[in-house]
Amino acid sequence: MDRFRELCAPASIRMDRAAGSVSSISSLGSATSARPRKDICKKLCRYLSWCGFKTKVFNVGNRRRVMTTQDHAADESQPGICPNDPLAPLPSAASSPDKESHPNINEFRNKKLDAISETASSPVGAAHPNIGILPLRTAPQAGLASPVVHPAQGTTLHDANFFDAANADAKAIRERLALDTLEELVTWLKRGGKVAIHDATNSTVERRRSLLERIEREPGIQAFFIESICPDPDVLEKNIQMKLNGPDYKFMDPDDAIRDFKARIANYEKVYQTISEEEENRGVSYIKIINVGKKIIAHAIHGYLPSQCVFYLMQMHIKQRTIWLTRHGESEFNVANRIGGDPPLTPLGARYTAALAAFMKRLKPSRAQAAQEALEAAMASAHLHDSNDAIDGAKSAGTNSPTPSSATGPVFGPQPEPQDGVVELPAGSKAMVDVASPLTIYTSTLRRTMEITDYFDSDEYDVNNVRFLNEIYAGAFEGMTFEEVQRDHADEYASRQRNKLLYRYPGPGGESYIDVIERLRPVIIELERMQSDVLVVTHRVVMRTLIAYFLGIPLTEMPTLNVPLHTLYCLRPQPYGADLSRYTYNPDMDEFEYTGEGL
């Protein structure tokens, strides 16, 4: 397998032609099966939802997994349980008639229903005389309940053979699943949805044509495709490793999973057809993403939202990094329960700021310190390597082994200073040490956040004061308490209580949560673009907004998120979202303590 291409998340943009503005977006999936496609779909959905567009991902693979769940339920049904109900509990191991023939099935009994058991042994290419369409048996949904394909009993449709184009029965099932999911998507858009992403594997011209023909029957909808191409073997290998955590493979033996997934990729490569000039001539709009954002090609992309999608996807990468988020230390207005303003820190707030700086410096030392430690580690490793070579050489020559201190090795002179972010080891060693800036720091332009910059040398750390991170501006209510607002402006107070998300403070410059989202868009783009660790010191409303983006929290829940003072959040972006852990400042110990996962 020398090349892997993935056509991912085709998107259709529904336009209100009379008004000339975007009224809804739908995305259709077209790709070979691999994680970059799903990452793109989920990230795009999360971003557009956070921006205020009603967005939903329609994943054909999830429908396929529900089909598998129904198959298992039909095989192992109990009295009183509908065999076609994917929400029904699976039977206990003791009641399973095929316990001996399937020794691994107990491992899957109580797992999530979207996991696929690969333990059945019927051949994939076998005939399926009882294939039919059944209604989706799941919890009530706002959109149409989509039909799913119910396979014949005793078959396993979802190993690599299921994705073989030569398997005519499986191909027919996959085509039907894709089109059924598209119908659900279209219905959802008609019922008020704005952005719909059809996450599927549409890797052939024929499949893409069928999707476009269906979309073209809906007035005002145009489609664009997103094709993810991964010729870099290192990128591909990372994607394959990440696939082990996906619903198809997370309960399988890793070696078996990788083997099967590579076989699946090979099946797709046999028939894969990149978007070509012939499709361009037919007016197909598309975005090509090469090596997860290293190169972007856009063709026939028109309109505000499609252009915003292109710009957002240009920031994609898969490098691991950590984002630290915290509010400023306690301020005088926090003690007085006053809104906004630009007050100084209290003594406790100043202690928190100093402790935060010390904590971060221990985790992320300065450039010079990082270069020194990396250099010492690399030199020690090189010295040990050369010593071992000398010992092995002495043994092969039949002489006494020298001690490490007397072993032949490079003679290290004075330690070099880092230049241009790279340290070269002395002659005799080929290693190089990357000492790029270990931590970037962002604060607002209000002094209660900026005080932390006094603890970081700007020559050693990348320190930025950004007004986009300022607290929500309360307009005429700046400096007041909410008790004063309730007493003197009862109507405004009641309006805010009814809808904190949309409420805008009165007076010049007064903002709402939606306004804060709008001004934070450049910050999100920058955080997505960055490949180094970052510390963001900001305010309560901005903290709520940033955390809602990275965790995919609905906007309606964002204004009530609990983000207390003197709490440091450690956020690690992942392919399926983000991991979040908390550290709380203990003023008695003047130290941070780990206090758990999540909010």
XYZ file of C-alpha atoms in Angstrom:
599
model
C 0.000 0.000 0.000
C 2.037 2.951 -1.226
C -0.683 5.549 -1.250
C -3.949 6.153 0.516
C -6.502 8.698 -0.549
C -9.656 9.533 1.284
C -12.590 11.445 -0.079
C -14.227 12.923 2.918
C -17.406 14.740 3.875
C -18.889 16.171 0.744
C -20.903 19.151 1.767
C -23.965 20.585 0.106
C -24.858 24.198 0.706
C -28.508 25.084 0.692
C -29.094 28.650 -0.421
C -32.118 30.870 -0.035
C -32.135 32.159 -3.593
C -34.754 34.782 -2.967
C -32.808 36.357 -0.137
C -29.420 35.544 -1.572
C -28.147 34.251 1.772
C -27.158 30.891 3.140
C -30.065 29.229 4.930
C -28.722 25.718 5.431
C -25.711 23.534 4.760
C -25.630 19.803 4.277
C -22.513 17.692 3.934
C -22.425 14.364 2.175
C -19.687 11.888 2.943
C -17.491 10.483 0.239
C -14.241 8.815 1.134
C -12.270 5.722 1.702
C -12.538 4.493 5.250
C -10.024 6.150 7.535
C -9.949 8.548 10.400
C -9.058 11.859 8.717
C -12.524 11.876 7.138
C -14.249 11.421 10.461
C -11.959 13.964 12.102
C -12.825 16.500 9.411
C -16.554 15.840 9.766
C -16.551 16.085 13.556
C -14.327 19.153 13.702
C -16.318 20.961 11.035
C -19.583 20.095 12.784
C -18.219 21.279 16.125
C -16.966 24.554 14.685
C -20.111 25.407 12.726
C -22.340 24.478 15.677
C -20.268 26.726 17.923
C -20.614 29.526 15.346
C -24.383 29.248 15.727
C -25.398 27.129 12.723
C -27.643 24.169 13.473
C -25.330 21.368 12.378
C -25.492 17.574 12.434
C -23.333 14.691 11.191
C -25.125 11.813 9.449
C -22.714 8.889 9.615
C -23.345 5.926 7.328
C -21.005 3.774 9.419
C -23.209 4.262 12.478
C -26.191 3.031 10.488
C -24.152 0.035 9.398
C -23.281 -0.705 13.038
C -26.942 -0.506 14.052
C -27.587 -3.037 11.317
C -24.982 -5.315 12.900
C -26.573 -4.890 16.326
C -29.918 -5.961 14.896
C -28.233 -8.986 13.351
C -26.789 -10.070 16.698
C -30.125 -9.495 18.433
C -31.876 -11.689 15.857
C -29.278 -14.437 16.351
C -29.449 -14.407 20.144
C -32.974 -13.228 20.920
C -34.653 -13.985 24.250
C -38.382 -14.352 25.011
C -39.942 -10.940 25.419
C -37.165 -9.042 23.575
C -37.712 -7.741 20.084
C -34.902 -9.195 17.932
C -34.771 -6.032 15.838
C -34.441 -3.589 18.761
C -30.871 -2.245 18.960
C -31.587 -0.862 22.439
C -32.534 -4.234 23.896
C -29.963 -5.843 26.254
C -27.894 -8.709 24.939
C -28.372 -12.071 26.681
C -26.047 -13.256 29.400
C -23.126 -15.529 28.634
C -24.809 -18.413 30.412
C -27.799 -18.334 28.086
C -25.761 -18.136 24.892
C -26.160 -21.363 22.869
C -22.932 -20.742 20.967
C -20.737 -19.959 23.944
C -18.168 -22.608 23.082
C -17.999 -21.845 19.370
C -17.527 -18.125 20.060
C -15.198 -17.897 23.067
C -14.680 -14.117 22.743
C -18.336 -13.125 22.633
C -18.541 -12.522 26.394
C -16.206 -9.565 25.929
C -18.792 -7.835 23.772
C -21.945 -8.546 25.801
C -22.189 -5.307 27.722
C -20.219 -3.028 25.428
C -21.772 -0.071 23.657
C -24.161 -1.044 20.916
C -22.165 0.797 18.295
C -19.247 -1.606 18.723
C -18.933 -4.353 16.131
C -18.213 -7.939 17.101
C -16.126 -9.684 14.462
C -16.626 -13.161 15.994
C -19.157 -14.638 13.559
C -17.681 -17.019 11.064
C -20.047 -17.065 8.109
C -18.369 -16.125 4.818
C -18.921 -12.544 3.776
C -19.492 -13.430 0.187
C -22.369 -15.789 1.012
C -25.796 -15.075 -0.446
C -28.208 -13.008 1.632
C -31.721 -14.120 0.630
C -33.474 -12.385 3.503
C -32.077 -8.884 3.119
C -34.821 -6.351 3.787
C -35.525 -2.820 4.946
C -36.592 -2.361 8.554
C -37.412 0.839 10.458
C -34.658 2.153 12.717
C -35.547 1.124 16.272
C -33.950 3.785 18.419
C -34.793 6.698 20.673
C -37.129 9.364 19.241
C -35.331 11.883 17.054
C -36.214 15.261 15.706
C -35.516 14.115 12.177
C -36.841 11.212 10.161
C -36.139 7.753 11.597
C -34.057 6.217 8.848
C -34.492 2.659 7.604
C -31.605 0.253 7.973
C -30.603 -2.904 6.145
C -31.174 -6.137 8.058
C -28.730 -8.867 6.919
C -29.332 -12.581 6.929
C -28.789 -14.303 10.251
C -25.373 -15.732 10.988
C -23.394 -13.437 8.675
C -20.754 -10.848 9.416
C -20.871 -8.042 6.884
C -18.274 -5.640 8.184
C -14.831 -7.151 7.987
C -12.611 -6.091 5.086
C -14.463 -8.347 2.638
C -17.612 -6.307 3.163
C -15.817 -3.353 1.526
C -14.617 -5.359 -1.472
C -16.130 -3.994 -4.704
C -16.218 -7.560 -6.045
C -18.700 -8.479 -3.309
C -21.877 -7.540 -5.186
C -24.277 -8.137 -2.285
C -22.220 -6.053 0.131
C -21.825 -3.294 -2.456
C -25.598 -3.108 -2.896
C -26.023 -2.823 0.866
C -23.438 -0.056 1.106
C -25.064 1.895 -1.716
C -28.463 1.592 -0.071
C -27.121 2.661 3.328
C -25.509 5.758 1.801
C -28.692 6.809 -0.020
C -30.947 6.072 2.970
C -28.717 8.250 5.125
C -28.854 10.974 2.482
C -32.671 10.879 2.584
C -32.559 11.327 6.353
C -30.186 14.256 5.892
C -32.435 15.992 3.365
C -35.479 15.556 5.598
C -33.593 17.014 8.552
C -32.643 20.077 6.528
C -36.247 20.587 5.471
C -37.253 20.548 9.125
C -35.012 23.455 10.041
C -31.461 22.144 9.983
C -28.784 24.474 8.667
C -25.664 22.346 8.192
C -25.775 18.598 7.598
C -22.667 16.490 7.082
C -23.156 13.165 5.331
C -20.178 11.172 6.582
C -19.696 8.232 4.242
C -17.270 6.573 1.848
C -18.020 7.867 -1.634
C -14.778 7.013 -3.351
C -16.034 6.517 -6.909
C -17.381 8.796 -9.605
C -20.524 6.659 -9.753
C -21.298 7.121 -6.048
C -20.646 10.851 -6.127
C -22.861 11.231 -9.200
C -25.738 9.429 -7.466
C -25.468 11.713 -4.441
C -25.371 14.857 -6.539
C -28.324 13.745 -8.670
C -30.402 13.316 -5.516
C -29.333 16.684 -4.090
C -30.057 18.461 -7.357
C -33.709 17.465 -7.042
C -33.953 19.733 -3.978
C -34.359 23.429 -4.874
C -31.570 25.653 -3.638
C -29.031 22.969 -2.694
C -25.569 22.702 -4.159
C -22.914 20.248 -3.001
C -19.183 20.417 -2.524
C -16.917 17.518 -1.658
C -13.955 17.383 0.681
C -11.288 14.925 -0.400
C -8.564 13.980 2.060
C -5.420 12.610 0.411
C -2.714 10.990 2.557
C 0.377 9.977 0.525
C 2.679 10.511 3.537
C 3.277 7.059 5.087
C 3.901 8.584 8.539
C 0.561 10.409 8.460
C -1.171 7.279 7.229
C 0.353 5.163 9.975
C -0.842 7.633 12.628
C -4.333 7.513 11.124
C -4.318 3.713 11.218
C -3.218 3.690 14.849
C -5.970 6.145 15.756
C -8.496 3.953 13.966
C -8.013 1.353 16.724
C -10.043 3.596 19.046
C -12.918 3.846 16.572
C -16.192 1.953 16.986
C -15.320 -0.668 14.375
C -12.170 -1.843 16.120
C -11.986 -0.697 19.735
C -12.917 -4.146 21.091
C -10.716 -6.128 18.703
C -7.191 -7.387 19.158
C -4.981 -4.513 17.854
C -3.011 -6.704 15.456
C -6.177 -8.206 14.011
C -7.740 -4.751 13.757
C -4.775 -3.253 11.910
C -4.651 -6.215 9.564
C -8.338 -5.926 8.763
C -8.234 -2.167 8.375
C -5.292 -2.299 5.982
C -7.179 -4.902 3.972
C -10.167 -2.556 3.926
C -7.966 0.278 2.655
C -6.587 -1.998 -0.058
C -10.132 -2.799 -1.193
C -10.941 0.895 -1.464
C -7.733 1.617 -3.338
C -8.727 -0.880 -6.020
C -11.690 1.256 -7.062
C -10.785 4.672 -5.697
C -11.226 7.538 -8.163
C -10.006 10.975 -7.186
C -12.066 13.973 -8.229
C -10.885 14.580 -11.760
C -10.956 17.198 -14.473
C -13.984 15.472 -15.968
C -15.936 16.127 -12.761
C -14.611 19.691 -12.671
C -16.022 20.213 -16.160
C -19.407 19.035 -14.876
C -19.286 21.791 -12.256
C -18.447 19.689 -9.189
C -17.215 21.852 -6.305
C -14.612 20.387 -3.991
C -11.841 20.911 -1.465
C -8.793 18.618 -1.422
C -6.851 18.313 1.815
C -3.419 16.735 1.397
C -1.595 15.175 4.365
C -4.050 16.557 6.921
C -3.736 20.225 6.034
C -0.225 20.527 4.613
C -1.745 21.458 1.252
C -5.251 22.622 0.344
C -6.826 22.829 -3.122
C -10.233 24.454 -3.611
C -12.281 24.398 -6.811
C -15.506 26.281 -7.558
C -16.066 27.219 -3.889
C -18.512 30.130 -3.719
C -20.301 31.850 -0.870
C -19.567 32.815 2.712
C -20.014 29.485 4.482
C -18.147 27.297 1.984
C -15.298 29.814 2.076
C -15.306 29.752 5.874
C -15.119 25.971 5.756
C -12.056 26.174 3.512
C -10.335 28.642 5.836
C -11.094 26.557 8.916
C -9.919 23.299 7.344
C -6.651 24.961 6.342
C -5.704 24.973 10.046
C -5.966 21.196 10.479
C -3.065 19.069 11.723
C -2.668 15.917 13.823
C 0.233 16.956 16.041
C -0.453 16.364 19.730
C -0.397 19.444 21.940
C -1.857 20.691 25.217
C -4.015 23.771 25.749
C -4.107 25.124 29.304
C -7.105 27.324 30.157
C -7.683 29.350 33.305
C -9.367 32.453 34.587
C -7.323 35.212 36.180
C -6.685 35.202 39.910
C -9.251 36.693 42.263
C -9.809 40.423 41.646
C -11.269 43.146 43.819
C -14.446 43.096 41.707
C -14.784 39.328 42.320
C -14.827 40.006 46.051
C -17.396 42.786 45.638
C -19.475 40.782 43.080
C -19.198 43.587 40.556
C -19.508 43.169 36.773
C -16.671 43.712 34.309
C -14.309 46.591 34.877
C -10.529 46.508 35.030
C -9.775 45.981 38.733
C -6.460 44.815 40.237
C -5.925 41.435 41.829
C -6.415 40.784 45.519
C -3.478 39.376 47.509
C -4.983 35.909 47.026
C -5.294 36.527 43.309
C -1.667 37.608 43.135
C -0.619 34.419 44.935
C -2.597 32.342 42.425
C -0.906 34.126 39.533
C 2.572 33.493 40.953
C 1.738 29.829 41.666
C 0.337 29.398 38.154
C 3.518 30.771 36.608
C 5.674 28.489 38.753
C 3.505 25.475 37.914
C 3.693 26.120 34.177
C 7.440 26.728 34.271
C 7.965 23.348 35.878
C 5.917 21.731 33.114
C 7.217 23.852 30.257
C 10.680 25.295 30.927
C 12.107 28.231 29.014
C 13.849 27.850 25.686
C 17.296 27.964 27.255
C 16.416 25.485 29.994
C 14.668 23.156 27.540
C 17.684 23.297 25.220
C 20.048 22.563 28.119
C 18.016 19.582 29.371
C 17.508 18.174 25.863
C 21.185 18.572 25.078
C 22.267 16.837 28.280
C 19.863 13.955 27.656
C 20.987 13.546 24.054
C 24.665 13.709 24.984
C 24.180 11.148 27.740
C 22.353 8.875 25.295
C 25.091 9.281 22.679
C 27.811 8.609 25.272
C 26.052 5.454 26.469
C 25.551 4.283 22.869
C 29.245 4.762 22.044
C 30.277 3.067 25.277
C 28.145 0.047 24.476
C 29.641 -0.094 20.970
C 33.111 -0.103 22.488
C 32.171 -2.831 24.932
C 30.678 -4.970 22.156
C 33.764 -4.404 20.016
C 36.085 -5.438 22.826
C 34.060 -8.585 23.458
C 34.143 -9.583 19.788
C 37.923 -9.053 19.734
C 38.378 -11.244 22.807
C 39.804 -8.444 24.982
C 38.728 -7.271 28.381
C 35.700 -5.015 28.284
C 36.489 -1.412 29.118
C 34.428 0.411 31.668
C 32.026 3.045 30.324
C 34.279 5.797 31.611
C 37.212 4.499 29.586
C 35.256 3.478 26.510
C 36.078 5.150 23.263
C 33.591 7.821 22.311
C 33.289 11.383 21.133
C 35.040 14.059 23.117
C 32.504 16.665 24.093
C 33.657 20.241 24.191
C 31.779 23.261 25.555
C 28.021 22.973 25.203
C 26.780 24.998 22.240
C 24.235 27.759 22.519
C 20.872 27.155 20.789
C 20.560 28.949 17.472
C 17.387 29.284 15.419
C 15.562 26.819 17.638
C 17.982 23.922 17.002
C 20.928 22.591 19.004
C 23.541 20.538 17.171
C 25.530 18.045 19.203
C 29.341 18.219 19.025
C 31.352 16.397 16.367
C 30.869 12.644 16.471
C 27.148 12.817 17.139
C 24.545 13.147 14.402
C 21.545 13.998 16.580
C 19.838 17.366 16.615
C 17.626 18.696 19.380
C 14.559 20.794 18.604
C 14.192 23.543 21.190
C 11.383 25.548 19.639
C 9.372 27.719 22.026
C 8.007 25.330 24.661
C 4.995 27.439 25.625
C 2.941 30.246 24.134
C 1.000 32.461 26.555
C -2.146 34.406 25.700
C -3.889 36.848 28.034
C -6.538 39.511 27.592
C -5.618 43.188 27.692
C -7.138 43.633 31.170
C -4.634 43.911 33.983
C -6.018 41.083 36.102
C -4.863 38.655 33.403
C -1.798 40.560 32.233
C -0.120 40.396 35.635
C 1.019 36.856 34.882
C 3.269 38.181 32.127
C 5.540 39.667 34.813
C 6.642 36.112 35.627
C 7.627 35.118 32.077
C 10.607 36.513 30.194
C 9.354 37.556 26.754
C 12.733 36.552 25.313
C 12.177 32.987 26.517
C 8.401 32.627 26.149
C 6.032 33.814 23.440
C 3.736 36.167 25.399
C 0.701 37.796 23.740
C -1.930 40.211 25.095
C -5.060 39.933 22.939
C -8.200 42.058 23.341
C -10.309 39.279 21.793
C -9.860 37.480 25.141
C -11.336 40.358 27.169
C -14.354 39.643 29.352
C -17.827 40.244 27.931
C -18.459 43.998 27.990
C -21.463 44.914 30.134
C -22.031 48.340 28.570
C -24.006 50.581 30.895
C -23.784 47.963 33.655
C -19.998 47.907 33.897
C -18.945 48.115 37.547
C -22.425 47.405 38.940
C -23.527 44.422 40.997
C -26.374 42.204 39.782
C -28.343 43.233 42.874
C -28.104 46.835 41.678
C -29.126 45.811 38.159
C -32.159 43.915 39.505
C -33.192 46.876 41.650
C -32.669 49.673 39.120
C -33.194 47.853 35.802
C -35.720 45.099 36.541
C -36.733 44.595 32.894
C -33.135 44.167 31.763
C -32.427 41.795 34.623
C -35.471 39.665 33.737
C -34.528 39.634 30.054
C -31.051 38.360 30.890
C -32.469 35.670 33.158
C -34.745 34.434 30.357
C -31.979 34.015 27.772
C -28.365 34.595 28.790
C -27.118 33.386 25.411
C -28.860 36.056 23.327
C -29.110 38.840 25.913
C -26.997 41.879 25.013
C -26.016 44.353 27.724
C -27.448 47.847 27.059
C -25.370 50.907 26.313
C -22.480 51.576 23.931
C -20.380 48.476 23.295
C -22.615 46.152 25.299
C -22.140 42.513 24.271
C -23.962 39.184 24.290
C -22.544 35.661 24.366
C -23.106 35.530 20.603
C -20.975 38.665 20.206
C -18.223 37.016 22.242
C -18.341 33.962 19.977
C -17.986 36.208 16.950
C -14.880 37.954 18.277
C -13.359 34.673 19.448
C -13.382 33.108 15.970
C -9.828 34.328 15.208
C -8.711 32.899 18.559
C -10.180 29.487 17.712
C -8.510 29.547 14.303
C -5.174 30.364 15.939
C -5.543 27.645 18.599
C -6.384 25.102 15.903
C -3.403 26.197 13.822
C -0.868 26.066 16.659
C 1.252 22.947 17.075
C 2.918 23.962 20.354
C 1.495 24.032 23.874
C -0.368 27.157 24.943
C -1.579 28.774 28.165
C -4.677 31.012 27.921
C -5.431 33.298 30.888
C -8.815 34.930 30.436
C -12.251 35.519 31.999
C -15.390 33.574 32.902
C -17.533 34.153 29.792
C -14.581 33.645 27.456
C -13.613 30.459 29.354
C -17.141 29.113 28.967
C -17.078 29.903 25.249
C -13.694 28.267 24.595
C -14.518 25.130 26.583
C -17.886 24.831 24.826
C -16.058 24.822 21.482
C -13.446 22.202 22.330
C -15.856 19.878 24.149
C -18.741 20.318 21.688
C -21.106 21.622 24.376
C -24.386 23.025 22.966
C -24.628 26.803 22.972
C -27.771 26.651 25.091
C -25.748 25.054 27.900
C -22.676 27.264 27.524
C -23.861 30.268 29.640
C -24.317 28.082 32.725
C -21.027 26.166 32.648
C -19.267 26.167 36.001
C -15.735 27.520 35.532
C -14.635 28.685 39.002
C -11.712 30.904 39.873
C -8.332 29.363 40.684
C -8.944 26.306 38.511
C -6.567 25.279 35.727
C -7.973 23.164 32.899
C -5.709 20.895 30.867
C -7.229 20.247 27.448
C -5.743 17.748 24.985
C -7.407 17.777 21.541
C -8.134 14.273 20.249
C -9.544 12.893 16.986
C -13.004 12.465 18.535
C -13.054 15.665 20.617
C -10.844 16.564 23.578
C -9.733 15.177 26.925
C -10.133 17.611 29.815
C -8.629 17.397 33.299
C -8.670 19.875 36.206
C -6.103 21.227 38.635
C -7.274 23.335 41.587
C -5.115 25.818 43.475
C -4.663 25.030 47.180
C -3.786 28.335 48.909
C -2.689 26.581 52.110
C -0.087 24.529 50.219
C 0.451 27.255 47.587
C 0.277 24.493 44.987
C -1.994 22.958 42.371
C -3.752 19.654 43.026
C -5.217 17.308 40.434
C -8.985 17.186 41.009
C -10.340 14.954 38.233
C -11.461 14.658 34.627
C -14.019 16.811 32.844
C -15.742 19.950 34.067
